[in-house]
């Protein structure tokens, strides 16, 4: 098989201030990387776009190092092996890798996982059967711990994390209330089996949310922060659990929220309602729970108990615009870039 001459890649051109713009990214070509002993030469089939990438574009201290200006944007990928210099892999194999926003890459074979295209569509390894699905599974079951009959609320509910949170909550016998942007997304939540769906753009969102949670909220899976958090906080029951997973409403913020300092009111509520707020990064649960996740989630997907929706954009050159849209709700389902057939 003849190899392509060049690698196309998207690099970080500058650190965004506020919402990223097209000029914060640059598309480049580079010579094809050359694998050494133990490596695989990979062709990217699918690139996953995820909200955490906004944090990597910034130099602010976080749980992971930032992408350097001029470096390839990081990201999970599903790739085809073009050339193998590692035992146990052959050209044509499909693997889960972390190759970033580029058409070709070299990976140490110890850092990839082989995928079985017959078991599930390969791109699900970036969504429902991958990091976002695992985030929902681990955060909900290890921190949220929903009990039968309890009410679980989640926002960004049509995304890969939120949709899995709501459906796993249902499997565990809880009531699932989903929050999403717009009527079309809310209609989709009904198809997924959520008991109620609320549009956070609605002018009476707060009242509607309260009406949808007549017995209060026992688990709030925090994906967004902002006005959704403000609306949920007064509804939290005594001993409610809040897995703090993501705060996408703040990722592009350049200044603190306006208005009075609400920390005293928040801490009082945590105290008087005996609330548990626990932040987490999914990787802390991988060692103990990933195997169980793969077994449970694959079964639920096969049985149709967990459904998933993908938003697939064709062409690596559209990754910057698709990513900018992800941060303000333009995606509808797990956002993937299809890089090659
Ligand atoms: P999504 O595909 O759901 O995309 C993000 C969604 O957030 C948007 O589509 C939009 O949906 C919603 N959103 C954006 N701004 C706001 C806002 N101001 N108020 C309310 N909703 C908003 O993302 P994922 O499912 O991949 O991720 C969900 C969350 O989980 C993110 O915060 C992410 O950072 C976090 N995460 C955390 C991990 C961890 O280890 N802690 C791992 C993986 C993800 P809509 O139009 O419906 O409002």
Short mmCIF file of C-alpha atoms and ligand atoms in Angstrom, two decimals:
data_model
loop_
_atom_site.label_atom_id
_atom_site.label_comp_id
_atom_site.label_asym_id
_atom_site.label_seq_id
_atom_site.Cartn_x
_atom_site.Cartn_y
_atom_site.Cartn_z
CA UNK A 1 0.00 0.00 0.00
CA UNK A 2 1.39 3.41 -0.90
CA UNK A 3 1.57 5.92 1.93
CA UNK A 4 0.37 9.52 1.64
CA UNK A 5 3.15 12.12 1.36
CA UNK A 6 1.99 14.50 4.04
CA UNK A 7 0.27 14.85 7.39
CA UNK A 8 -2.35 17.58 7.72
CA UNK A 9 -2.72 18.95 11.25
CA UNK A 10 -4.46 21.66 13.23
CA UNK A 11 -2.18 23.52 15.64
CA UNK A 12 -2.90 26.08 18.34
CA UNK A 13 -1.98 29.44 16.75
CA UNK A 14 -2.74 31.62 19.79
CA UNK A 15 -4.33 31.39 23.22
CA UNK A 16 -7.96 32.54 23.00
CA UNK A 17 -9.31 35.33 25.16
CA UNK A 18 -12.97 34.46 25.74
CA UNK A 19 -14.61 32.48 22.97
CA UNK A 20 -12.03 30.86 20.64
CA UNK A 21 -12.00 32.19 17.08
CA UNK A 22 -10.82 30.65 13.81
CA UNK A 23 -7.56 32.62 14.06
CA UNK A 24 -6.63 30.76 17.27
CA UNK A 25 -6.08 27.67 15.07
CA UNK A 26 -3.79 27.10 12.07
CA UNK A 27 -3.91 24.30 9.53
CA UNK A 28 -0.47 23.04 8.50
CA UNK A 29 1.05 20.22 6.55
CA UNK A 30 4.11 18.31 7.68
CA UNK A 31 6.06 15.28 6.48
CA UNK A 32 4.54 11.95 7.43
CA UNK A 33 5.96 10.84 10.80
CA UNK A 34 8.18 7.74 10.77
CA UNK A 35 7.50 4.89 13.23
CA UNK A 36 10.38 3.33 15.18
CA UNK A 37 10.50 -0.10 16.81
CA UNK A 38 7.39 -0.60 18.98
CA UNK A 39 5.42 2.12 17.16
CA UNK A 40 2.45 2.23 14.82
CA UNK A 41 1.90 4.62 11.93
CA UNK A 42 -1.74 5.64 12.18
CA UNK A 43 -4.29 7.24 9.88
CA UNK A 44 -7.02 9.08 11.79
CA UNK A 45 -10.57 7.98 10.97
CA UNK A 46 -12.46 9.91 13.68
CA UNK A 47 -11.39 12.74 15.98
CA UNK A 48 -13.37 13.42 19.15
CA UNK A 49 -14.07 17.06 20.02
CA UNK A 50 -14.67 17.61 23.73
CA UNK A 51 -15.24 20.66 25.97
CA UNK A 52 -12.05 19.97 28.00
CA UNK A 53 -10.02 21.07 24.96
CA UNK A 54 -10.91 24.69 25.76
CA UNK A 55 -8.94 24.31 29.01
CA UNK A 56 -5.93 22.94 27.12
CA UNK A 57 -5.89 26.07 24.93
CA UNK A 58 -5.38 28.18 28.02
CA UNK A 59 -2.19 28.54 30.07
CA UNK A 60 -4.16 28.69 33.35
CA UNK A 61 -3.23 26.00 35.89
CA UNK A 62 -5.34 22.86 35.52
CA UNK A 63 -5.25 19.09 35.99
CA UNK A 64 -3.38 18.67 32.66
CA UNK A 65 -0.67 20.62 30.87
CA UNK A 66 -1.78 23.14 28.26
CA UNK A 67 -1.14 22.64 24.55
CA UNK A 68 1.87 24.78 23.62
CA UNK A 69 1.30 27.51 21.04
CA UNK A 70 2.35 25.98 17.69
CA UNK A 71 1.67 22.41 18.87
CA UNK A 72 -0.98 20.03 17.51
CA UNK A 73 -4.29 20.23 19.39
CA UNK A 74 -4.76 17.17 21.59
CA UNK A 75 -7.68 14.78 21.29
CA UNK A 76 -8.93 11.21 21.35
CA UNK A 77 -8.98 9.46 17.97
CA UNK A 78 -9.99 6.25 16.28
CA UNK A 79 -7.30 5.32 13.79
CA UNK A 80 -6.38 2.70 11.22
CA UNK A 81 -2.93 1.16 11.43
CA UNK A 82 -1.03 1.90 8.19
CA UNK A 83 2.26 0.35 9.27
CA UNK A 84 3.12 -1.69 12.36
CA UNK A 85 6.53 -1.97 13.99
CA UNK A 86 4.98 -3.52 17.09
CA UNK A 87 4.20 -7.12 17.87
CA UNK A 88 0.52 -7.97 17.92
CA UNK A 89 -0.60 -5.22 15.52
CA UNK A 90 -0.92 -5.34 11.74
CA UNK A 91 -1.76 -2.88 8.99
CA UNK A 92 -5.54 -2.54 8.81
CA UNK A 93 -6.17 -2.87 12.55
CA UNK A 94 -8.40 -0.18 14.06
CA UNK A 95 -7.29 1.31 17.37
CA UNK A 96 -8.31 3.88 19.96
CA UNK A 97 -5.51 6.40 20.31
CA UNK A 98 -4.87 9.95 21.53
CA UNK A 99 -3.37 11.32 18.35
CA UNK A 100 -4.89 14.79 18.28
CA UNK A 101 -6.16 16.96 15.47
CA UNK A 102 -4.19 15.48 12.57
CA UNK A 103 -4.62 13.07 9.69
CA UNK A 104 -1.58 10.89 10.55
CA UNK A 105 0.46 10.16 13.63
CA UNK A 106 2.86 7.74 15.22
CA UNK A 107 1.88 6.09 18.50
CA UNK A 108 3.64 3.77 20.90
CA UNK A 109 1.64 0.54 20.58
CA UNK A 110 1.48 0.26 24.38
CA UNK A 111 -0.67 3.40 24.45
CA UNK A 112 -3.41 2.32 22.04
CA UNK A 113 -6.31 -0.10 22.42
CA UNK A 114 -7.42 -2.36 19.59
CA UNK A 115 -11.09 -2.03 18.63
CA UNK A 116 -13.31 -4.74 17.24
CA UNK A 117 -15.35 -3.22 14.38
CA UNK A 118 -17.75 -6.19 14.58
CA UNK A 119 -18.58 -5.53 18.26
CA UNK A 120 -19.71 -1.89 17.86
CA UNK A 121 -19.28 0.99 15.39
CA UNK A 122 -15.66 2.00 15.98
CA UNK A 123 -16.41 5.69 16.67
CA UNK A 124 -18.48 4.75 19.74
CA UNK A 125 -15.11 4.26 21.48
CA UNK A 126 -14.96 8.07 21.56
CA UNK A 127 -18.50 8.49 22.88
CA UNK A 128 -20.96 6.22 24.59
CA UNK A 129 -18.41 3.37 24.93
CA UNK A 130 -15.49 5.70 25.61
CA UNK A 131 -14.37 8.58 27.81
CA UNK A 132 -17.67 10.53 27.89
CA UNK A 133 -19.76 7.43 28.60
CA UNK A 134 -17.32 6.42 31.31
CA UNK A 135 -17.46 9.91 32.82
CA UNK A 136 -21.23 9.56 33.18
CA UNK A 137 -21.01 6.01 34.54
CA UNK A 138 -18.30 6.70 37.11
CA UNK A 139 -19.51 10.13 38.22
CA UNK A 140 -23.12 9.09 38.60
CA UNK A 141 -22.59 5.70 40.22
CA UNK A 142 -19.55 6.47 42.40
CA UNK A 143 -20.51 9.99 43.53
CA UNK A 144 -24.18 10.56 42.69
CA UNK A 145 -25.25 7.08 43.84
CA UNK A 146 -28.91 7.44 42.80
CA UNK A 147 -31.41 5.31 44.68
CA UNK A 148 -34.68 3.90 43.39
CA UNK A 149 -37.31 6.64 43.14
CA UNK A 150 -34.88 9.54 43.61
CA UNK A 151 -34.72 12.49 41.22
CA UNK A 152 -31.58 12.98 39.12
CA UNK A 153 -31.10 16.22 37.19
CA UNK A 154 -28.50 16.73 34.46
CA UNK A 155 -27.84 19.53 31.94
CA UNK A 156 -26.10 19.34 28.55
CA UNK A 157 -28.42 16.35 28.55
CA UNK A 158 -28.29 15.50 24.83
CA UNK A 159 -24.47 15.43 24.88
CA UNK A 160 -22.53 12.19 25.35
CA UNK A 161 -22.09 12.66 29.10
CA UNK A 162 -25.53 14.00 29.98
CA UNK A 163 -27.50 11.56 27.81
CA UNK A 164 -25.69 8.63 29.44
CA UNK A 165 -26.24 10.08 32.93
CA UNK A 166 -30.01 10.27 32.41
CA UNK A 167 -30.31 6.82 30.89
CA UNK A 168 -28.15 5.15 33.56
CA UNK A 169 -30.24 6.94 36.22
CA UNK A 170 -33.34 5.34 34.67
CA UNK A 171 -31.69 1.92 34.64
CA UNK A 172 -31.04 2.38 38.38
CA UNK A 173 -34.73 3.16 38.98
CA UNK A 174 -34.41 6.92 39.45
CA UNK A 175 -36.41 9.73 37.83
CA UNK A 176 -34.36 11.51 35.17
CA UNK A 177 -34.85 15.22 34.47
CA UNK A 178 -32.83 16.57 31.55
CA UNK A 179 -31.96 20.17 30.70
CA UNK A 180 -30.96 21.15 27.17
CA UNK A 181 -30.87 24.11 24.82
CA UNK A 182 -33.94 24.32 22.57
CA UNK A 183 -37.15 22.39 21.80
CA UNK A 184 -35.54 19.94 19.36
CA UNK A 185 -33.03 18.78 21.95
CA UNK A 186 -35.80 18.54 24.58
CA UNK A 187 -37.89 16.37 22.23
CA UNK A 188 -34.89 14.07 21.85
CA UNK A 189 -34.68 13.68 25.65
CA UNK A 190 -38.23 12.29 25.64
CA UNK A 191 -37.12 9.71 23.03
CA UNK A 192 -34.27 8.71 25.35
CA UNK A 193 -36.77 8.03 28.14
CA UNK A 194 -36.11 11.07 30.36
CA UNK A 195 -39.14 11.75 32.58
CA UNK A 196 -38.99 15.50 31.96
CA UNK A 197 -37.04 17.82 29.65
CA UNK A 198 -36.48 21.53 30.23
CA UNK A 199 -35.17 24.15 27.83
CA UNK A 200 -32.72 26.38 29.70
CA UNK A 201 -33.34 29.19 27.17
CA UNK A 202 -37.03 29.42 28.20
CA UNK A 203 -37.81 32.65 30.09
CA UNK A 204 -39.62 30.69 32.83
CA UNK A 205 -36.95 27.97 33.02
CA UNK A 206 -36.57 28.22 36.81
CA UNK A 207 -40.30 27.77 37.49
CA UNK A 208 -40.54 24.92 35.00
CA UNK A 209 -37.61 23.13 36.59
CA UNK A 210 -39.15 23.46 40.05
CA UNK A 211 -42.45 22.10 38.69
CA UNK A 212 -40.64 19.15 37.07
CA UNK A 213 -39.03 18.24 40.42
CA UNK A 214 -41.98 18.18 42.85
CA UNK A 215 -40.05 16.00 45.32
CA UNK A 216 -36.88 18.11 45.03
CA UNK A 217 -33.53 16.98 43.59
CA UNK A 218 -31.45 14.16 45.10
CA UNK A 219 -28.63 14.06 42.56
CA UNK A 220 -27.57 16.97 40.39
CA UNK A 221 -24.91 15.91 37.90
CA UNK A 222 -23.17 19.24 37.29
CA UNK A 223 -22.06 19.68 33.67
CA UNK A 224 -22.59 23.38 33.12
CA UNK A 225 -22.77 25.76 36.12
CA UNK A 226 -24.17 29.24 35.40
CA UNK A 227 -27.88 29.87 35.58
CA UNK A 228 -28.71 26.16 35.57
CA UNK A 229 -26.80 25.74 38.83
CA UNK A 230 -28.58 28.80 40.26
CA UNK A 231 -31.92 27.21 39.43
CA UNK A 232 -31.04 23.77 40.83
CA UNK A 233 -29.42 24.86 44.11
CA UNK A 234 -32.69 25.83 45.90
CA UNK A 235 -34.25 22.50 44.86
CA UNK A 236 -31.55 20.25 46.34
CA UNK A 237 -32.88 17.95 49.06
CA UNK A 238 -31.16 17.24 52.35
CA UNK A 239 -28.23 14.85 51.68
CA UNK A 240 -28.32 15.57 47.93
CA UNK A 241 -25.16 14.61 45.99
CA UNK A 242 -23.61 16.81 43.33
CA UNK A 243 -20.91 15.19 41.18
CA UNK A 244 -19.16 18.27 39.74
CA UNK A 245 -18.14 17.03 36.31
CA UNK A 246 -17.91 20.14 34.12
CA UNK A 247 -18.66 23.87 34.07
CA UNK A 248 -19.02 24.58 30.38
CA UNK A 249 -20.94 27.84 31.00
CA UNK A 250 -17.69 29.34 32.35
CA UNK A 251 -15.09 27.93 29.94
CA UNK A 252 -15.02 31.07 27.78
CA UNK A 253 -15.50 33.49 30.69
CA UNK A 254 -13.03 36.36 30.96
CA UNK A 255 -14.33 37.92 34.19
CA UNK A 256 -16.14 36.78 37.35
CA UNK A 257 -19.96 36.73 37.18
CA UNK A 258 -21.62 40.05 37.90
CA UNK A 259 -23.61 40.67 41.06
CA UNK A 260 -23.03 40.15 44.77
CA UNK A 261 -20.72 37.44 46.12
CA UNK A 262 -22.94 34.38 46.52
CA UNK A 263 -20.38 32.22 48.32
CA UNK A 264 -21.90 32.75 51.80
CA UNK A 265 -25.37 31.71 50.57
CA UNK A 266 -23.88 28.67 48.82
CA UNK A 267 -21.89 27.53 51.87
CA UNK A 268 -24.94 28.03 54.11
CA UNK A 269 -26.98 25.83 51.82
CA UNK A 270 -24.26 23.15 51.79
CA UNK A 271 -24.25 23.26 55.61
CA UNK A 272 -27.97 23.37 56.32
CA UNK A 273 -28.91 20.75 53.70
CA UNK A 274 -25.92 18.47 54.37
CA UNK A 275 -25.03 18.56 50.67
CA UNK A 276 -22.13 16.64 49.15
CA UNK A 277 -20.39 18.42 46.28
CA UNK A 278 -17.54 16.36 44.85
CA UNK A 279 -15.48 17.32 41.81
CA UNK A 280 -13.84 14.59 39.75
CA UNK A 281 -11.77 13.90 36.67
CA UNK A 282 -12.88 10.61 35.10
CA UNK A 283 -9.33 9.24 34.95
CA UNK A 284 -9.28 8.75 38.75
CA UNK A 285 -11.88 5.97 38.36
CA UNK A 286 -10.35 4.16 35.37
CA UNK A 287 -8.29 1.61 37.28
CA UNK A 288 -11.16 0.27 39.39
CA UNK A 289 -14.19 0.81 37.19
CA UNK A 290 -13.35 0.88 33.46
CA UNK A 291 -13.68 -2.86 32.94
CA UNK A 292 -17.11 -2.86 34.61
CA UNK A 293 -18.13 0.17 32.57
CA UNK A 294 -17.24 -1.53 29.28
CA UNK A 295 -19.17 -4.66 30.23
CA UNK A 296 -22.25 -2.82 31.56
CA UNK A 297 -22.43 -0.10 28.92
CA UNK A 298 -21.84 -2.47 25.96
CA UNK A 299 -24.69 -4.61 27.28
CA UNK A 300 -27.02 -1.64 27.77
CA UNK A 301 -26.27 -0.32 24.29
CA UNK A 302 -26.81 -3.77 22.75
CA UNK A 303 -30.12 -4.16 24.59
CA UNK A 304 -31.24 -0.67 23.50
CA UNK A 305 -31.42 0.53 27.12
CA UNK A 306 -28.82 3.21 26.40
CA UNK A 307 -29.20 5.05 23.10
CA UNK A 308 -26.67 7.48 21.71
CA UNK A 309 -26.66 10.24 19.14
CA UNK A 310 -23.67 11.41 17.10
CA UNK A 311 -23.07 14.74 15.40
CA UNK A 312 -20.51 13.93 12.70
CA UNK A 313 -18.74 16.72 10.80
CA UNK A 314 -16.87 15.69 7.66
CA UNK A 315 -13.30 16.97 7.23
CA UNK A 316 -10.49 17.88 9.63
CA UNK A 317 -10.47 21.45 8.30
CA UNK A 318 -13.87 21.96 9.97
CA UNK A 319 -12.61 20.96 13.43
CA UNK A 320 -12.02 24.56 14.62
CA UNK A 321 -15.51 25.82 13.69
CA UNK A 322 -17.17 22.67 15.06
CA UNK A 323 -15.25 23.04 18.32
CA UNK A 324 -16.23 26.71 18.70
CA UNK A 325 -19.87 25.64 18.22
CA UNK A 326 -19.57 22.88 20.85
CA UNK A 327 -18.98 25.43 23.59
CA UNK A 328 -22.23 27.22 22.87
CA UNK A 329 -24.52 24.31 22.16
CA UNK A 330 -24.42 24.06 18.36
CA UNK A 331 -23.65 20.34 18.53
CA UNK A 332 -26.51 17.87 18.88
CA UNK A 333 -25.03 14.65 20.25
CA UNK A 334 -21.45 13.42 20.51
CA UNK A 335 -19.35 15.72 18.31
CA UNK A 336 -17.00 13.82 16.01
CA UNK A 337 -14.87 14.86 13.08
CA UNK A 338 -14.75 12.26 10.34
CA UNK A 339 -11.19 12.58 9.09
CA UNK A 340 -11.03 9.62 6.66
CA UNK A 341 -13.28 6.84 5.38
P1 LIG B 1 -21.65 18.23 25.14
O1 LIG B 1 -21.54 17.51 23.86
O2 LIG B 1 -22.89 18.07 25.92
O3 LIG B 1 -21.39 19.77 24.80
C1 LIG B 1 -21.49 20.78 25.72
C2 LIG B 1 -22.94 21.27 25.85
O4 LIG B 1 -23.03 22.16 26.95
C3 LIG B 1 -23.43 22.10 24.69
O5 LIG B 1 -23.84 21.32 23.60
C4 LIG B 1 -24.60 22.85 25.32
O6 LIG B 1 -25.76 22.04 25.21
C5 LIG B 1 -24.20 22.91 26.80
N1 LIG B 1 -23.95 24.28 27.22
C6 LIG B 1 -23.00 25.13 26.76
N2 LIG B 1 -23.08 26.32 27.39
C7 LIG B 1 -24.08 26.20 28.29
C8 LIG B 1 -24.65 27.09 29.25
N3 LIG B 1 -24.19 28.33 29.41
N4 LIG B 1 -25.68 26.64 30.01
C9 LIG B 1 -26.16 25.41 29.85
N5 LIG B 1 -25.67 24.52 28.95
C10 LIG B 1 -24.65 24.92 28.19
O7 LIG B 1 -20.41 17.92 26.08
P2 LIG B 1 -19.95 16.57 26.82
O8 LIG B 1 -21.11 15.67 27.03
O9 LIG B 1 -18.76 16.04 26.12
O10 LIG B 1 -19.46 17.14 28.23
C11 LIG B 1 -20.40 17.58 29.20
C12 LIG B 1 -19.64 18.17 30.39
O11 LIG B 1 -18.84 17.16 30.99
C13 LIG B 1 -18.69 19.32 30.02
O12 LIG B 1 -18.73 20.30 31.04
C14 LIG B 1 -17.33 18.64 30.04
O13 LIG B 1 -16.29 19.55 30.28
C15 LIG B 1 -17.53 17.65 31.16
N6 LIG B 1 -16.61 16.51 31.16
C16 LIG B 1 -15.92 16.26 32.32
C17 LIG B 1 -15.10 15.18 32.43
C18 LIG B 1 -14.43 14.91 33.74
O14 LIG B 1 -13.59 13.99 33.81
N7 LIG B 1 -14.73 15.62 34.80
C19 LIG B 1 -14.88 14.28 31.28
C20 LIG B 1 -15.70 14.58 30.12
C21 LIG B 1 -16.52 15.68 30.08
P3 LIG B 1 -27.26 22.67 25.21
O15 LIG B 1 -27.46 23.27 23.85
O16 LIG B 1 -28.10 21.51 25.48
O17 LIG B 1 -27.29 23.70 26.29
#
